[in-house]
CSV table of C-alpha atoms in Angstrom, one decimal:
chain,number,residue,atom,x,y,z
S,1,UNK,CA,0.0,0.0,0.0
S,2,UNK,CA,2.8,2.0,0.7
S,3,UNK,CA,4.8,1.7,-2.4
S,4,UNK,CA,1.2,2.4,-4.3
S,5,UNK,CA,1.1,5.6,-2.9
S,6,UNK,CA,4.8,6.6,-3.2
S,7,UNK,CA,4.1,5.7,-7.0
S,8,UNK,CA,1.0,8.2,-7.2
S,9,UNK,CA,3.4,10.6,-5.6
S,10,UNK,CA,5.7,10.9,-7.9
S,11,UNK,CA,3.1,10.6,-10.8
S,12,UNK,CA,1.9,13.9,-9.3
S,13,UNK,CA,4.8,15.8,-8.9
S,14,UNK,CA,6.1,14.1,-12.6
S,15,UNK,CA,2.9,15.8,-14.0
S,16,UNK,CA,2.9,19.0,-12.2
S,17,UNK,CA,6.5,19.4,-13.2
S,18,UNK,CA,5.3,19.0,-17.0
S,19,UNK,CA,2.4,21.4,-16.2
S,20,UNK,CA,5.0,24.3,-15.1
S,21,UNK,CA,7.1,23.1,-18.2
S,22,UNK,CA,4.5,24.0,-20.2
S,23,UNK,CA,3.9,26.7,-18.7
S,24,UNK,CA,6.8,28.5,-18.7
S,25,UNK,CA,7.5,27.3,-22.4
S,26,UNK,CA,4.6,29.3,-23.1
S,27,UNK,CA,5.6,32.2,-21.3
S,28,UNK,CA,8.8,32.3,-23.4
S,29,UNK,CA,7.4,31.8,-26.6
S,30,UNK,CA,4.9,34.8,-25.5
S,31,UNK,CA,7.3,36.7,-24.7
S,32,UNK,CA,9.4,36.5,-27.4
S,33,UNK,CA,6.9,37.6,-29.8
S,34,UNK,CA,5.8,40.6,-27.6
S,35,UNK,CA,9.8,41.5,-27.4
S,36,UNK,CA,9.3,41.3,-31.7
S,37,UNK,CA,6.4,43.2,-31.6
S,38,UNK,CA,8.0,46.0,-29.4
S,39,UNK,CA,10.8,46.2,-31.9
S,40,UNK,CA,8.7,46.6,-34.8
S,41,UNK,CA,6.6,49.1,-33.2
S,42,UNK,CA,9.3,51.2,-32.0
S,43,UNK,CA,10.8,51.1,-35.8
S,44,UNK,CA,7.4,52.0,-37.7
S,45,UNK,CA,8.0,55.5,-39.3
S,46,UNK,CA,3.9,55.1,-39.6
S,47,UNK,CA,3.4,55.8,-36.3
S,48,UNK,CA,4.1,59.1,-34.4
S,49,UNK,CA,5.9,58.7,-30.9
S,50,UNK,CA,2.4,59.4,-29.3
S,51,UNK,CA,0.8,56.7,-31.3
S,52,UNK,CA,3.6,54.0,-30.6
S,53,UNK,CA,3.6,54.8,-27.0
S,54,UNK,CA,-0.7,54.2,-26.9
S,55,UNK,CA,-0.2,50.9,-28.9
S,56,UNK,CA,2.6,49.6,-26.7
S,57,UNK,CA,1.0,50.8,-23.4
S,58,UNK,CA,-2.7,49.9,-24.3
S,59,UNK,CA,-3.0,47.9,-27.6
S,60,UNK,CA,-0.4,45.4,-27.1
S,61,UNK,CA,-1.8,44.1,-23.7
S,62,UNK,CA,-5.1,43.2,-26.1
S,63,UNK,CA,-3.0,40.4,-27.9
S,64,UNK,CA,-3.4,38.2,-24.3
S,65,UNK,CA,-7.3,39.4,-24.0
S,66,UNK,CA,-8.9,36.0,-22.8
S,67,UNK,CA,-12.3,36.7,-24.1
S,68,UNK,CA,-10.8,37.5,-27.4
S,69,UNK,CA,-8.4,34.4,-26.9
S,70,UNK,CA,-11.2,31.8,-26.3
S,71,UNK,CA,-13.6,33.5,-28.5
S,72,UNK,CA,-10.9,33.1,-31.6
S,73,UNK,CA,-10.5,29.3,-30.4
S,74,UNK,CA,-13.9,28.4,-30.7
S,75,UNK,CA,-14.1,29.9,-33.8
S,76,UNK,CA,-10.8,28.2,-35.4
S,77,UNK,CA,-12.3,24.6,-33.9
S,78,UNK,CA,-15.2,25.2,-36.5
S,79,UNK,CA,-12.4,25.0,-39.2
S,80,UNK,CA,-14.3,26.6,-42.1
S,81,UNK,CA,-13.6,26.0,-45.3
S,82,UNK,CA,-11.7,29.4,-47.1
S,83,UNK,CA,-15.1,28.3,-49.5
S,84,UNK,CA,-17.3,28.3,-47.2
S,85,UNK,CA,-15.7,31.9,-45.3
S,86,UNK,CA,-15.8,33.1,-49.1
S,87,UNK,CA,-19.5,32.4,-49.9
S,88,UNK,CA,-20.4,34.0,-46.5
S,89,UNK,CA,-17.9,37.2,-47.2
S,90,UNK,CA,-19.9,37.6,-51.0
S,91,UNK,CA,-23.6,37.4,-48.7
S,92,UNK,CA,-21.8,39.7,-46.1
S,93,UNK,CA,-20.8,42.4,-48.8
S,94,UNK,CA,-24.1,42.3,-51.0
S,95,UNK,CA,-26.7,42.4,-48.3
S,96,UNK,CA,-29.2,45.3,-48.1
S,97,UNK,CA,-30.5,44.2,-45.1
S,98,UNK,CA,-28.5,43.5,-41.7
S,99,UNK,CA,-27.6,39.3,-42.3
S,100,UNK,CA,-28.0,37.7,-39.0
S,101,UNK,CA,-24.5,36.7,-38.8
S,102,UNK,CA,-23.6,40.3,-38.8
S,103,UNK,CA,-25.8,40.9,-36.4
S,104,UNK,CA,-24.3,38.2,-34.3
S,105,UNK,CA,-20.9,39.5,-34.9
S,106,UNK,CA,-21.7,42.6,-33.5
S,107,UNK,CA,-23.0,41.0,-30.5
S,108,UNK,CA,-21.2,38.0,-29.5
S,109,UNK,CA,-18.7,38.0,-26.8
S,110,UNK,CA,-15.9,39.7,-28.7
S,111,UNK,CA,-18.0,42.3,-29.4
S,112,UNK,CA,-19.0,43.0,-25.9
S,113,UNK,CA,-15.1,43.1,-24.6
S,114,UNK,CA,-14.3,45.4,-27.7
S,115,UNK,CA,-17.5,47.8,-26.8
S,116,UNK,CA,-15.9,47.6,-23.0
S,117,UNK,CA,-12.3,48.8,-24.2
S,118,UNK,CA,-13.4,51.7,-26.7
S,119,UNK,CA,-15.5,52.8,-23.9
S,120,UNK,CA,-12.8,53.5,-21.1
S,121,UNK,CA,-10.3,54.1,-24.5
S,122,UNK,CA,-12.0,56.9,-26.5
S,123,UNK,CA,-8.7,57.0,-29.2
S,124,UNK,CA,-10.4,53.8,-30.3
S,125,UNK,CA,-12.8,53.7,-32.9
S,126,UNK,CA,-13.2,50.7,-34.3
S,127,UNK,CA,-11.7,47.1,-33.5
S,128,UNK,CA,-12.3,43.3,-35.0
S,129,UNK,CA,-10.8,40.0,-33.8
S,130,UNK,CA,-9.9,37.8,-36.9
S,131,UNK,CA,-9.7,33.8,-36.6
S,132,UNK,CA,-6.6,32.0,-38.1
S,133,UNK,CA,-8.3,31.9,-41.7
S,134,UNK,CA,-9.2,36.3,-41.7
S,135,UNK,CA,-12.7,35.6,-40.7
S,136,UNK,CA,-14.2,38.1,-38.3
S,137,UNK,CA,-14.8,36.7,-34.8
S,138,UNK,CA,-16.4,40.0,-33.5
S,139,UNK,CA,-16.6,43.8,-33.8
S,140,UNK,CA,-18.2,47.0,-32.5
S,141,UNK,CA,-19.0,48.6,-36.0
S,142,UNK,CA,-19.9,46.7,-39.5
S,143,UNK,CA,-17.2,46.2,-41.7
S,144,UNK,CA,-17.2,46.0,-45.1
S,145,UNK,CA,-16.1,42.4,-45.5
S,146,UNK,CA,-16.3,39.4,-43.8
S,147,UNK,CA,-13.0,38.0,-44.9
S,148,UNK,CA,-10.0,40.3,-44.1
S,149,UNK,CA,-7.5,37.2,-45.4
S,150,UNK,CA,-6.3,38.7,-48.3
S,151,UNK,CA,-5.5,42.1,-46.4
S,152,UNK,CA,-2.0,43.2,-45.0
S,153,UNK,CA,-4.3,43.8,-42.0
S,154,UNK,CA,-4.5,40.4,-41.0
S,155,UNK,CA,-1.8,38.6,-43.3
S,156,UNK,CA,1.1,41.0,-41.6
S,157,UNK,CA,-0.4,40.3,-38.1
S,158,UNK,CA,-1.3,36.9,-38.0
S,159,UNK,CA,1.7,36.5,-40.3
S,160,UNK,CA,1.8,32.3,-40.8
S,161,UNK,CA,1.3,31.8,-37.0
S,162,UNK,CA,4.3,33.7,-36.4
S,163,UNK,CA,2.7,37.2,-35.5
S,164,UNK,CA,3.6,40.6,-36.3
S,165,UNK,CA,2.3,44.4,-36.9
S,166,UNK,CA,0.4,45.8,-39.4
S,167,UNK,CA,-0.2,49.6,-39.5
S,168,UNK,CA,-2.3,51.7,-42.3
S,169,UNK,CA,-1.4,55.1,-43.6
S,170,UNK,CA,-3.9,57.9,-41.7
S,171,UNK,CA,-7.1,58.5,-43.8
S,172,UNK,CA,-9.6,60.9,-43.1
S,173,UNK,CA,-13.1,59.5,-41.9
S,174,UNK,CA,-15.9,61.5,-43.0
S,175,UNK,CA,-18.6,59.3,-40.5
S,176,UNK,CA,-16.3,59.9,-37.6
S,177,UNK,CA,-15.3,63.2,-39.0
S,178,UNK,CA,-11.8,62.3,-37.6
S,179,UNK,CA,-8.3,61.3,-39.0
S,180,UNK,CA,-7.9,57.4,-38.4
S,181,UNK,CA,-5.4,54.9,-38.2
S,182,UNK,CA,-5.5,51.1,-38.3
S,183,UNK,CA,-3.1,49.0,-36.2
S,184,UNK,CA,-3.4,45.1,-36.3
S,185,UNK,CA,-1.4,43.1,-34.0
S,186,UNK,CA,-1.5,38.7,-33.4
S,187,UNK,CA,-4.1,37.0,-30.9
S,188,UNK,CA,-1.5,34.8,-28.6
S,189,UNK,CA,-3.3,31.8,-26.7
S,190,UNK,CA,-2.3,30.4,-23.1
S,191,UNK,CA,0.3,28.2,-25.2
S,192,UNK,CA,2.2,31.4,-26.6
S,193,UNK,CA,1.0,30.5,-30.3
S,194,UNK,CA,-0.3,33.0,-32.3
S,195,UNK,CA,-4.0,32.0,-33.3
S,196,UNK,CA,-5.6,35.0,-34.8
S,197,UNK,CA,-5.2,39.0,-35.2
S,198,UNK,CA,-6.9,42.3,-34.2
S,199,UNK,CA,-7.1,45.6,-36.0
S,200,UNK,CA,-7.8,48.8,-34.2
S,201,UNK,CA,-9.2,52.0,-35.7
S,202,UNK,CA,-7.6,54.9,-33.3
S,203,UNK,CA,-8.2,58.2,-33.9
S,204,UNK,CA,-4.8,60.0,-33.9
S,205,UNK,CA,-6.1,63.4,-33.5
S,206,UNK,CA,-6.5,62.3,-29.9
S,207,UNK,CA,-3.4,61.4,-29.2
């Protein structure tokens, strides 16, 4: 009986060892990204030094969001086809009428967290979460396609898995009568692999 539970003992502490192997693993791999995503940030000549200090300071943390994290997960377990994600983008862009999965994008969970962070971050205007194909897993305001997978917005972000930044020249918005900019960072999971992207809309007359 003794040696029984000597054995479970050490079948414990073998797997909680492999648990905090993990774990750190993925705090390295995390962290390496985030120390390539500082670096690229720091060296985009897009960005004014007020803009890279908002993204690095208030963006970046985003990448780690856990709604957006588990909300991008679900999604990628559905594993669309690109055929499927296509046929919906061509509905998505020729509707007249709201389509209910727009409406549901808007809603969802990822929706909710990104209404909660423009709301205490005014500088943000708009925001979408992308799965690991460029589909939209949420937003706060309708955009124009459904697929963003052929766009430097998510194909410089999500970047192969890999992860990196993707920032848009400023345009002038008539609607929000503002001069914005879109930056798109990687989704990171609990593992420290990259599993989707982001895009925020910030106004840089704000900053």
């Amino acid at each position: 009986m003794k040696r029984m539970n000597v054995k479970k003992m050490w079948m414990v502490v073998l797997a909680s060892a492999m648990m905090l192997m993990s774990a750190t693993n993925a705090s390295a791999d995390e962290a390496k990204i985030k120390e390539a995503l500082l670096s690229s940030i720091d060296g985009n000549e897009l960005l004014s030094d007020n803009a890279k200090t908002f993204v690095k300071e208030q963006l970046l943390p985003q990448c780690t969001n856990k709604v957006f994290v588990d909300e991008t997960e679900a999604q990628n377990k559905k594993d669309e086809s690109l055929d499927t994600i296509k046929k919906i983008d061509a509905e998505w862009q020729a509707a007249e009428e709201p389509l209910e999965i727009q409406e549901e994008k808007l809603s969802n969970a990822t929706a909710k967290e990104i209404n909660k962070i423009v709301a205490k971050q005014q500088i943000i205007v708009e925001s979408f979460v992308m799965d690991n194909k460029g589909a939209v897993v949420g937003e706060n305001l309708l955009t124009s396609d459904y697929w963003q997978g052929d766009e430097p917005k998510w194909s410089n972000s999500y970047a192969d898995g890999k992860g990196g930044v993707d920032v848009g020249k400023p345009k002038f918005d008539k609607s929000a009568n503002a001069n914005l900019q879109q930056v798109s960072l990687p989704i990171i999971n609990t593992e420290g692999k990259v599993i989707g992207a982001v895009t925020f809309g910030l106004n840089i007359d704000k900053l």
